[in-house]
Tab-separated table of C-alpha atoms in Angstrom:
chain	number	residue	atom	x	y	z
A	13	UNK	CA	-12.792	-11.735	4.030
A	14	UNK	CA	-9.543	-11.932	2.110
A	15	UNK	CA	-9.867	-8.260	1.051
A	16	UNK	CA	-10.250	-7.344	4.658
A	17	UNK	CA	-6.914	-9.212	5.664
A	18	UNK	CA	-5.069	-7.607	2.578
A	19	UNK	CA	-6.377	-4.340	3.862
A	20	UNK	CA	-5.160	-4.902	7.591
A	21	UNK	CA	-1.870	-6.213	6.477
A	22	UNK	CA	-1.427	-3.153	4.127
A	23	UNK	CA	-2.382	-0.862	7.019
A	24	UNK	CA	0.054	-2.394	9.508
A	25	UNK	CA	2.953	-2.299	7.003
A	26	UNK	CA	2.337	1.470	6.239
A	27	UNK	CA	1.919	2.231	9.852
A	28	UNK	CA	5.445	0.522	10.492
A	29	UNK	CA	6.931	2.410	7.848
A	30	UNK	CA	5.629	5.914	8.989
A	31	UNK	CA	6.553	5.018	12.752
A	32	UNK	CA	9.979	4.042	11.845
A	33	UNK	CA	10.792	7.183	9.759
A	34	UNK	CA	9.353	9.342	12.439
A	35	UNK	CA	11.394	7.744	15.161
A	36	UNK	CA	14.743	8.061	13.132
A	37	UNK	CA	17.626	9.754	15.102
A	38	UNK	CA	20.562	11.122	13.277
A	39	UNK	CA	22.746	10.695	16.345
A	40	UNK	CA	24.934	13.597	15.788
A	41	UNK	CA	25.091	13.018	11.802
A	42	UNK	CA	24.964	15.985	9.407
A	43	UNK	CA	21.378	17.449	8.625
A	44	UNK	CA	20.578	16.771	4.839
A	45	UNK	CA	17.617	18.693	3.695
A	46	UNK	CA	16.900	16.488	0.836
A	47	UNK	CA	16.674	13.421	2.967
A	48	UNK	CA	14.444	15.320	5.390
A	49	UNK	CA	12.053	16.250	2.842
A	50	UNK	CA	12.199	12.908	1.326
A	51	UNK	CA	11.471	11.296	4.742
A	52	UNK	CA	8.723	13.794	5.493
A	53	UNK	CA	6.835	12.939	2.132
A	54	UNK	CA	7.270	9.196	2.763
A	55	UNK	CA	5.798	9.542	6.295
A	56	UNK	CA	2.844	11.462	4.878
A	57	UNK	CA	2.212	8.984	2.126
A	58	UNK	CA	2.669	5.906	4.311
A	59	UNK	CA	0.561	7.435	7.259
A	60	UNK	CA	-2.257	8.295	4.803
A	61	UNK	CA	-3.058	4.700	3.936
A	62	UNK	CA	-4.131	3.346	7.403
A	63	UNK	CA	-5.955	6.604	8.064
A	64	UNK	CA	-7.821	6.196	4.772
A	65	UNK	CA	-8.501	2.467	5.537
A	66	UNK	CA	-9.960	3.355	8.978
A	67	UNK	CA	-12.289	6.199	7.617
A	68	UNK	CA	-13.424	3.827	4.913
A	69	UNK	CA	-12.112	5.875	1.936
A	70	UNK	CA	-9.640	3.172	0.809
A	71	UNK	CA	-11.493	0.088	0.606
A	72	UNK	CA	-9.599	-2.108	-2.027
A	73	UNK	CA	-6.028	-3.203	-1.917
A	74	UNK	CA	-4.382	-5.922	-3.968
A	75	UNK	CA	-1.567	-8.390	-3.163
A	76	UNK	CA	0.882	-6.689	-5.380
A	77	UNK	CA	0.476	-3.416	-3.585
A	78	UNK	CA	0.552	-5.085	-0.183
A	79	UNK	CA	3.558	-7.075	-1.051
A	80	UNK	CA	5.332	-3.884	-2.146
A	81	UNK	CA	4.355	-2.078	1.052
A	82	UNK	CA	5.777	-5.086	3.164
A	83	UNK	CA	9.051	-5.133	1.215
A	84	UNK	CA	9.409	-1.468	1.601
A	85	UNK	CA	8.645	-1.704	5.373
A	86	UNK	CA	11.391	-4.452	5.744
A	87	UNK	CA	13.939	-2.118	3.726
A	88	UNK	CA	13.002	0.820	5.919
A	89	UNK	CA	13.439	-1.208	9.232
A	90	UNK	CA	16.707	-2.723	7.827
A	91	UNK	CA	17.935	0.848	7.106
A	92	UNK	CA	16.861	1.830	10.754
A	93	UNK	CA	14.595	4.509	9.240
A	94	UNK	CA	17.660	6.244	7.471
A	95	UNK	CA	16.418	7.550	4.007
A	96	UNK	CA	19.970	8.117	2.870
A	97	UNK	CA	20.844	4.288	3.320
A	98	UNK	CA	17.882	3.743	1.013
A	99	UNK	CA	19.314	6.153	-1.384
A	100	UNK	CA	22.919	4.766	-0.974
A	101	UNK	CA	22.949	2.670	-4.290
A	102	UNK	CA	22.359	5.973	-6.107
A	103	UNK	CA	25.270	7.720	-4.412
A	104	UNK	CA	28.616	7.785	-6.259
């Protein structure tokens, strides 16, 4: 039972990450190919988790993985889906 709850929470967090990244709008900002590719790969990685859970291929998640995905989900939503804001501490 607890394992199923962890899987559902993990799927919801990964779905929220993928949807927020997909709905990001630059609003006239400059196109940055590196950020676009990073967002693309993050969307693919995040969206694959709920798909794999629904198909039964992904049947075991633990609390630490789920917590990391929830924290990343909160971070992505705080950055409004802007991958460059996630990388801002690395910019000079």
